[in-house]
CSV table of C-alpha atoms in Angstrom, one decimal:
chain,number,residue,atom,x,y,z
A,10,MET,CA,2.2,-9.1,19.3
A,11,LEU,CA,4.5,-6.7,17.4
A,12,HIS,CA,3.6,-3.9,15.1
A,13,LEU,CA,6.6,-2.6,13.1
A,14,ASP,CA,6.2,0.8,11.1
A,15,MET,CA,9.2,2.2,9.2
A,16,ASP,CA,9.7,6.0,10.3
A,17,ALA,CA,8.6,8.5,7.6
A,18,PHE,CA,9.4,5.8,4.9
A,19,PHE,CA,9.6,7.5,1.5
A,20,ALA,CA,11.2,10.7,3.0
A,21,SER,CA,13.5,8.6,4.7
A,22,VAL,CA,14.6,6.7,1.7
A,23,GLU,CA,15.0,9.9,0.0
A,24,GLN,CA,17.3,11.1,2.6
A,25,LEU,CA,19.1,7.9,3.0
A,26,THR,CA,20.0,7.7,-1.0
A,27,ARG,CA,20.5,11.5,-1.1
A,28,PRO,CA,22.8,12.5,1.8
A,29,THR,CA,22.6,16.2,1.1
A,30,LEU,CA,19.0,15.9,2.0
A,31,ARG,CA,19.5,14.9,5.6
A,32,GLY,CA,18.5,17.1,8.1
A,33,ARG,CA,16.2,19.0,5.8
A,34,PRO,CA,12.4,19.1,5.3
A,35,VAL,CA,11.6,16.8,2.9
A,36,LEU,CA,7.9,16.1,1.1
A,37,VAL,CA,7.3,13.6,-1.3
A,38,GLY,CA,4.5,13.3,-3.7
A,39,GLY,CA,2.5,15.0,-6.5
A,40,LEU,CA,4.4,18.1,-7.9
A,41,GLY,CA,1.2,19.6,-9.7
A,42,GLY,CA,-1.2,22.2,-8.4
A,43,ARG,CA,-3.3,19.3,-7.0
A,44,GLY,CA,-0.5,16.9,-5.8
A,45,VAL,CA,-0.8,15.2,-2.4
A,46,VAL,CA,1.8,14.5,0.0
A,47,ALA,CA,2.8,11.0,0.1
A,48,GLY,CA,5.5,11.2,2.8
A,49,ALA,CA,7.0,13.8,4.9
A,50,SER,CA,10.2,13.9,6.7
A,51,TYR,CA,10.3,14.6,10.3
A,52,GLU,CA,11.7,17.8,9.7
A,53,ALA,CA,8.9,18.7,7.5
A,54,ARG,CA,6.6,17.5,9.9
A,55,ALA,CA,7.6,19.9,12.5
A,56,TYR,CA,6.1,22.6,10.5
A,57,GLY,CA,2.7,21.0,10.6
A,58,ALA,CA,3.1,18.9,7.3
A,59,ARG,CA,1.8,15.5,6.9
A,60,SER,CA,1.0,12.7,4.5
A,61,ALA,CA,-2.5,13.0,2.7
A,62,MET,CA,-2.0,16.9,2.8
A,63,PRO,CA,-2.3,18.8,-0.2
A,64,MET,CA,1.1,19.7,-1.5
A,65,HIS,CA,0.7,23.2,-1.8
A,66,GLN,CA,-0.6,23.4,1.7
A,67,ALA,CA,2.5,21.5,2.7
A,68,ARG,CA,4.9,23.5,0.7
A,69,ARG,CA,3.3,26.7,2.1
A,70,MET,CA,3.8,25.4,5.8
A,71,VAL,CA,7.3,24.3,5.2
A,72,GLY,CA,8.4,27.4,3.6
A,73,ALA,CA,11.1,27.9,1.0
A,74,GLY,CA,13.4,25.5,2.5
A,75,ALA,CA,11.0,22.6,1.5
A,76,VAL,CA,12.6,20.0,-1.0
A,77,VAL,CA,9.7,18.4,-3.0
A,78,LEU,CA,10.5,15.2,-5.1
A,79,PRO,CA,8.3,12.9,-6.8
A,80,PRO,CA,7.8,9.4,-5.7
A,81,ARG,CA,10.3,6.8,-6.9
A,82,GLY,CA,8.1,3.6,-6.5
A,83,GLY,CA,10.3,1.1,-7.6
A,84,LEU,CA,12.9,2.3,-5.0
A,85,TYR,CA,10.5,2.1,-2.3
A,86,SER,CA,9.5,-1.4,-3.5
A,87,MET,CA,13.0,-2.7,-3.4
A,88,LEU,CA,14.0,-1.5,-0.1
A,89,SER,CA,10.8,-2.6,1.5
A,90,LYS,CA,11.4,-6.1,0.1
A,91,THR,CA,15.0,-5.8,1.9
A,92,VAL,CA,13.2,-4.7,5.0
A,93,PHE,CA,10.7,-7.6,5.1
A,94,ASP,CA,13.0,-10.4,3.9
A,95,ALA,CA,15.4,-9.6,6.6
A,96,LEU,CA,12.4,-9.5,9.2
A,97,ARG,CA,11.4,-13.1,8.1
A,98,THR,CA,14.6,-14.6,9.0
A,99,ARG,CA,13.6,-13.9,12.5
A,100,MET,CA,9.7,-13.8,12.1
A,101,PRO,CA,8.5,-16.4,9.2
A,102,VAL,CA,5.2,-14.8,9.5
A,103,LEU,CA,4.4,-11.2,8.4
A,104,GLU,CA,1.1,-9.7,8.0
A,105,MET,CA,2.1,-6.9,5.8
A,106,ILE,CA,-0.3,-3.6,6.1
A,107,SER,CA,1.5,-1.6,3.3
A,108,MET,CA,5.1,-1.5,1.9
A,109,ASP,CA,6.0,0.1,5.3
A,110,GLU,CA,4.3,-1.6,7.9
A,111,ALA,CA,3.3,-5.1,9.1
A,112,PHE,CA,2.4,-7.1,12.0
A,113,GLY,CA,4.3,-10.2,13.4
A,114,GLU,CA,3.9,-12.6,16.4
A,115,PRO,CA,7.3,-14.5,17.1
A,116,GLN,CA,6.7,-17.8,18.6
A,117,GLU,CA,9.9,-17.3,21.0
A,118,LEU,CA,8.1,-14.3,22.7
A,119,ALA,CA,5.0,-16.6,24.0
A,120,GLY,CA,5.0,-15.7,27.8
A,121,ALA,CA,8.0,-13.6,27.8
A,122,ASP,CA,8.2,-10.6,30.0
A,123,ALA,CA,8.3,-6.9,28.8
A,124,GLU,CA,12.1,-6.8,28.9
A,125,ALA,CA,12.7,-9.8,26.7
A,126,VAL,CA,10.1,-8.1,24.3
A,127,ARG,CA,11.9,-5.1,24.2
A,128,VAL,CA,15.3,-6.5,23.6
A,129,PHE,CA,13.9,-8.7,20.7
A,130,ALA,CA,12.3,-5.6,19.1
A,131,GLU,CA,15.5,-3.5,19.4
A,132,GLU,CA,17.4,-6.7,17.7
A,133,LEU,CA,14.8,-6.5,14.8
A,134,ARG,CA,15.4,-2.5,14.6
A,135,ALA,CA,19.3,-3.0,14.6
A,136,LEU,CA,18.8,-6.0,11.6
A,137,ILE,CA,16.7,-3.4,9.5
A,138,ARG,CA,19.3,-0.4,10.1
A,139,ASP,CA,22.3,-2.9,9.5
A,140,ARG,CA,20.6,-4.1,5.9
A,141,THR,CA,19.3,-0.8,4.9
A,142,GLY,CA,20.2,2.3,6.7
A,143,LEU,CA,16.6,2.8,7.7
A,144,VAL,CA,14.9,3.4,11.0
A,145,ALA,CA,11.9,1.5,12.2
A,146,SER,CA,9.9,2.0,15.3
A,147,ILE,CA,8.0,-1.0,16.9
A,148,GLY,CA,5.3,-1.6,19.2
A,149,ALA,CA,4.5,-4.5,21.2
A,150,GLY,CA,0.9,-5.4,23.0
A,151,SER,CA,-1.4,-8.2,23.7
A,152,GLY,CA,-3.2,-7.6,20.2
A,153,LYS,CA,-3.0,-5.9,16.9
A,154,GLN,CA,-4.7,-2.8,18.1
A,155,ILE,CA,-2.6,-2.1,21.1
A,156,ALA,CA,0.6,-3.0,19.1
A,157,LYS,CA,-0.3,-0.3,16.4
A,158,ILE,CA,-1.1,2.4,19.2
A,159,ALA,CA,2.2,1.5,20.7
A,160,SER,CA,4.2,1.8,17.8
A,161,GLY,CA,2.7,5.5,17.5
A,162,LEU,CA,3.8,6.1,20.7
A,163,ALA,CA,7.6,4.5,20.0
A,164,LYS,CA,8.0,7.1,16.9
A,165,PRO,CA,10.0,8.3,16.1
A,166,ASP,CA,13.2,5.7,16.5
A,167,GLY,CA,12.0,3.9,19.4
A,168,VAL,CA,10.3,0.8,20.9
A,169,ARG,CA,7.0,0.9,23.0
A,170,VAL,CA,6.1,-2.0,24.9
A,171,VAL,CA,2.5,-2.0,26.4
A,172,THR,CA,1.8,-4.4,29.5
A,173,PRO,CA,-1.7,-6.2,30.0
A,174,ALA,CA,-1.3,-4.1,33.2
A,175,GLU,CA,-0.6,-0.8,31.6
A,176,GLN,CA,-3.2,-1.1,28.9
A,177,ARG,CA,-6.4,-0.1,30.7
A,178,GLY,CA,-5.0,3.0,31.9
A,179,LEU,CA,-3.2,3.9,28.7
A,180,PHE,CA,-6.7,3.2,26.9
A,181,GLU,CA,-8.6,5.7,29.3
A,182,ALA,CA,-6.5,8.7,28.6
A,183,LEU,CA,-6.2,8.0,24.7
A,184,PRO,CA,-8.4,10.1,22.4
A,185,VAL,CA,-11.1,7.8,20.7
A,186,ARG,CA,-9.4,8.7,17.3
A,187,LYS,CA,-6.5,6.6,18.1
A,188,LEU,CA,-8.8,3.4,17.7
A,189,TRP,CA,-8.0,1.5,14.5
A,190,GLY,CA,-11.4,2.1,12.6
A,191,ILE,CA,-12.6,5.5,14.1
A,192,GLY,CA,-12.4,8.2,11.4
A,193,PRO,CA,-13.6,11.8,11.3
A,194,VAL,CA,-17.2,10.9,11.0
A,195,ALA,CA,-17.4,8.3,13.7
A,196,ASP,CA,-15.2,10.5,16.0
A,197,GLU,CA,-17.8,13.4,15.4
A,198,LYS,CA,-20.8,10.9,16.4
A,199,LEU,CA,-19.2,9.9,19.4
A,200,ARG,CA,-18.2,13.4,20.5
A,201,ARG,CA,-22.0,14.5,20.4
A,202,LEU,CA,-22.7,11.8,22.9
A,203,GLY,CA,-19.7,12.9,25.2
A,204,ILE,CA,-17.2,9.9,24.2
A,205,GLU,CA,-13.7,11.2,23.6
A,206,THR,CA,-11.5,8.6,25.0
A,207,ILE,CA,-11.1,5.0,24.3
A,208,GLY,CA,-11.9,4.2,27.8
A,209,GLY,CA,-15.0,6.3,27.2
A,210,LEU,CA,-16.1,4.1,24.5
A,211,ALA,CA,-15.2,0.9,26.3
A,212,ALA,CA,-17.5,2.1,29.2
A,213,THR,CA,-20.4,2.9,27.0
A,214,SER,CA,-23.2,0.2,26.6
A,215,SER,CA,-23.0,-2.0,23.5
A,216,THR,CA,-26.7,-0.8,22.6
A,217,GLU,CA,-25.6,2.8,22.5
A,218,ILE,CA,-22.4,2.0,20.4
A,219,VAL,CA,-24.8,0.0,17.8
A,220,SER,CA,-27.3,2.8,17.5
A,221,VAL,CA,-24.3,5.3,16.7
A,222,LEU,CA,-21.9,3.1,14.7
A,223,GLY,CA,-23.9,0.7,13.4
A,224,ALA,CA,-24.5,-3.2,13.8
A,225,THR,CA,-21.5,-4.2,11.6
A,226,LEU,CA,-18.7,-1.6,12.9
A,227,GLY,CA,-20.0,-0.7,16.5
A,228,PRO,CA,-19.5,-4.2,18.3
A,229,SER,CA,-16.2,-4.7,16.7
A,230,LEU,CA,-14.8,-1.1,17.6
A,231,HIS,CA,-16.6,-1.7,21.2
A,232,ARG,CA,-14.5,-4.9,21.7
A,233,LEU,CA,-11.4,-3.4,20.7
A,234,ALA,CA,-12.0,-0.4,23.0
A,235,GLN,CA,-12.2,-2.9,25.8
A,236,GLY,CA,-8.9,-4.5,24.9
A,237,ILE,CA,-10.4,-7.8,23.1
A,238,ASP,CA,-8.7,-8.4,20.3
A,239,ASP,CA,-7.6,-11.9,19.0
A,240,ARG,CA,-7.2,-11.1,15.4
A,241,PRO,CA,-4.3,-13.7,14.4
A,242,VAL,CA,-1.0,-12.5,12.3
A,243,ALA,CA,-1.8,-14.0,8.9
A,244,GLU,CA,0.2,-13.6,5.3
A,245,ARG,CA,-2.0,-11.7,3.1
A,246,ALA,CA,-2.6,-13.4,-0.3
A,247,ASP,CA,-1.7,-11.8,-3.5
A,248,ALA,CA,-3.4,-8.6,-4.4
A,249,LYS,CA,-6.2,-9.4,-6.6
A,250,GLN,CA,-6.7,-5.8,-8.1
A,251,VAL,CA,-4.3,-3.7,-10.1
A,252,SER,CA,-5.1,0.1,-10.8
A,253,ALA,CA,-3.9,3.5,-11.6
A,254,GLU,CA,-5.2,6.9,-11.3
A,255,THR,CA,-4.5,10.1,-12.6
A,256,THR,CA,-5.4,13.7,-11.0
A,257,PHE,CA,-5.6,16.9,-13.4
A,258,ALA,CA,-4.5,20.3,-12.6
A,259,ALA,CA,-7.5,21.6,-14.7
A,260,ASP,CA,-10.9,19.9,-14.5
A,261,LEU,CA,-11.9,17.6,-17.4
A,262,MET,CA,-15.0,19.6,-19.1
A,263,THR,CA,-15.6,17.5,-22.1
A,264,LEU,CA,-16.3,14.0,-23.4
A,265,ASP,CA,-13.6,14.1,-25.6
A,266,GLN,CA,-11.1,15.2,-22.8
A,267,LEU,CA,-12.4,12.2,-20.3
A,268,ARG,CA,-12.1,9.5,-22.9
A,269,ALA,CA,-8.6,10.5,-23.6
A,270,ALA,CA,-7.9,10.3,-20.0
A,271,VAL,CA,-9.5,6.8,-19.5
A,272,GLU,CA,-7.5,5.7,-22.6
A,273,ARG,CA,-4.3,6.8,-20.8
A,274,THR,CA,-5.1,5.6,-17.2
A,275,GLY,CA,-6.5,2.3,-18.4
A,276,ALA,CA,-3.2,1.9,-20.2
A,277,ALA,CA,-1.2,2.3,-17.1
A,278,ALA,CA,-3.4,0.0,-15.2
A,279,HIS,CA,-3.0,-2.6,-18.0
A,280,ALA,CA,0.8,-2.2,-17.9
A,281,ARG,CA,0.7,-2.9,-14.0
A,282,LEU,CA,-1.8,-5.9,-15.0
A,283,LEU,CA,1.0,-7.5,-17.5
A,284,GLY,CA,3.8,-6.7,-14.8
A,285,ASP,CA,2.0,-9.1,-12.3
A,286,GLY,CA,1.4,-11.7,-14.8
A,287,ARG,CA,-2.5,-11.5,-14.4
A,288,ALA,CA,-5.6,-11.3,-16.6
A,289,ALA,CA,-8.9,-9.4,-15.5
A,290,ARG,CA,-12.6,-9.8,-15.7
A,291,THR,CA,-13.8,-6.6,-13.6
A,292,VAL,CA,-13.1,-3.3,-15.0
A,293,VAL,CA,-13.8,-0.2,-12.9
A,294,LEU,CA,-14.1,3.2,-13.4
A,295,LYS,CA,-13.6,5.8,-10.7
A,296,LEU,CA,-14.6,9.6,-11.6
A,297,LYS,CA,-13.7,12.0,-8.7
A,298,LYS,CA,-15.6,15.4,-9.4
A,299,SER,CA,-14.5,18.9,-8.7
A,300,ASP,CA,-17.0,19.0,-5.6
A,301,MET,CA,-14.7,15.8,-4.3
A,302,SER,CA,-17.6,13.6,-4.6
A,303,ILE,CA,-16.9,10.2,-6.4
A,304,VAL,CA,-18.7,8.3,-8.9
A,305,THR,CA,-17.7,4.4,-9.7
A,306,ARG,CA,-18.9,2.2,-12.3
A,307,SER,CA,-18.1,-1.5,-13.2
A,308,ALA,CA,-18.4,-4.0,-15.7
A,309,THR,CA,-17.5,-7.7,-15.6
A,310,LEU,CA,-16.7,-9.5,-18.5
A,311,PRO,CA,-17.6,-13.4,-19.2
A,312,TYR,CA,-14.1,-14.1,-19.4
A,313,ALA,CA,-10.6,-13.0,-17.9
A,314,THR,CA,-8.5,-11.2,-20.4
A,315,ALA,CA,-5.2,-9.2,-20.4
A,316,ASP,CA,-6.2,-7.6,-24.1
A,317,LEU,CA,-5.5,-3.7,-23.7
A,318,GLN,CA,-7.9,-3.1,-26.4
A,319,THR,CA,-11.0,-5.1,-24.4
A,320,LEU,CA,-10.2,-3.7,-21.3
A,321,VAL,CA,-10.0,0.0,-22.0
A,322,ALA,CA,-13.1,-0.5,-24.2
A,323,THR,CA,-14.8,-2.0,-21.3
A,324,ALA,CA,-13.8,1.2,-19.1
A,325,GLN,CA,-15.0,3.4,-22.0
A,326,ARG,CA,-18.4,1.9,-21.9
A,327,GLN,CA,-18.7,3.3,-18.2
A,328,VAL,CA,-17.8,6.6,-19.1
A,329,ILE,CA,-20.4,9.7,-18.3
A,330,ASP,CA,-20.4,12.9,-20.4
A,331,PRO,CA,-18.8,15.7,-17.9
A,332,LEU,CA,-21.7,17.9,-19.6
A,333,GLU,CA,-24.2,15.4,-17.6
A,334,LEU,CA,-21.9,14.5,-14.6
A,335,GLY,CA,-19.9,17.7,-14.1
A,336,PRO,CA,-16.4,18.8,-14.0
A,337,VAL,CA,-13.8,15.6,-13.2
A,338,ARG,CA,-10.6,16.2,-11.5
A,339,LEU,CA,-9.6,12.6,-11.1
A,340,VAL,CA,-9.8,9.7,-13.4
A,341,GLY,CA,-9.0,6.1,-12.1
A,342,VAL,CA,-9.3,2.4,-13.8
A,343,SER,CA,-8.9,-0.8,-11.8
A,344,LEU,CA,-8.8,-4.0,-13.4
A,345,GLY,CA,-10.1,-6.9,-10.9
A,346,ASP,CA,-10.9,-10.8,-10.1
A,347,SER,CA,-7.4,-11.2,-11.8
A,348,PRO,CA,-5.9,-14.7,-10.8
A,349,PRO,CA,-2.1,-15.2,-11.8
A,350,PHE,CA,-1.3,-16.5,-15.1
A,351,GLY,CA,2.5,-16.7,-14.5
A,352,ARG,CA,4.8,-15.2,-11.9
A,353,ALA,CA,3.1,-12.8,-9.8
A,354,ARG,CA,4.6,-9.9,-7.8
A,355,CYS,CA,3.1,-7.2,-6.0
A,356,SER,CA,3.8,-3.6,-6.7
A,357,PRO,CA,2.4,-0.3,-5.4
A,358,THR,CA,0.0,2.0,-7.2
A,359,TRP,CA,0.8,5.7,-7.6
A,360,THR,CA,-1.3,8.6,-8.1
A,361,ARG,CA,0.0,10.7,-11.1
A,362,VAL,CA,-0.6,14.5,-11.2
A,363,MET,CA,-1.2,16.3,-14.4
């Protein structure tokens, strides 16, 4: 199993297409007071900046030398397509996780030794570099989990092959947070039990894991920690939902302000719906309050439609007056259950900052 991850993709694209940025700390993301980092170059990461960090914090870490740029979604999508079209000439079946990472399971590597896998991975990296000028890291292992961990260990600009013989020793030492599916909350719960490594999780009884992580998540994570991962690579179906979000520099305090925001954000989601050649039945309104709590409300129409007025009106019916709900800092509108009615294509959703 291979996991390919483009290195610092958004920032690398900016440095590739704007040569004067090479070697400089680049931050891609929202430029407003509440903007979030979508991508950081390795030069910026050296200062502690990272994706999903508030932009003001990242800029403070990097200092006056930071180059802050808004995302260019169309360019990223184009280069992503070039990368994965090239990869499909060697691996026809790819499971794309996002526009910059995917799993592959090439048939020609069945039964191959570690050196043959390494050579194949290097050929893929050379193919990407030749077609786009971009750099990728690749991890290889017996399943998706270990391949993803291996690609993280390969960064930046490398290949890491983890053999079955190495896997147990690697898991014994790795922090449990490295396990796909373990977030801050689960990590804290496990630490209270004294479980800090993947090996420690594997050695804990399944009964105890279920009591801490629940009957749904617990058993699957326990199996992954034990190196049991038989999930196949499968092409993902076309997205069945499009959405748009807007984060505001100042909280929305009145009903009129909120309705105007829903109107604009709904129109942005509708534009993506039409661009994907889809209709929608389900409309979801997402409101993030100033205390960071999130309220979502949804409504399902009796029929699918691509009519802007109908869809935005449905979103407006889900609105809660900020005087009742509290100040609102983010508005999102999602249009779902949307089977293609024409040529479908997938495009990323960007969060705008206002």
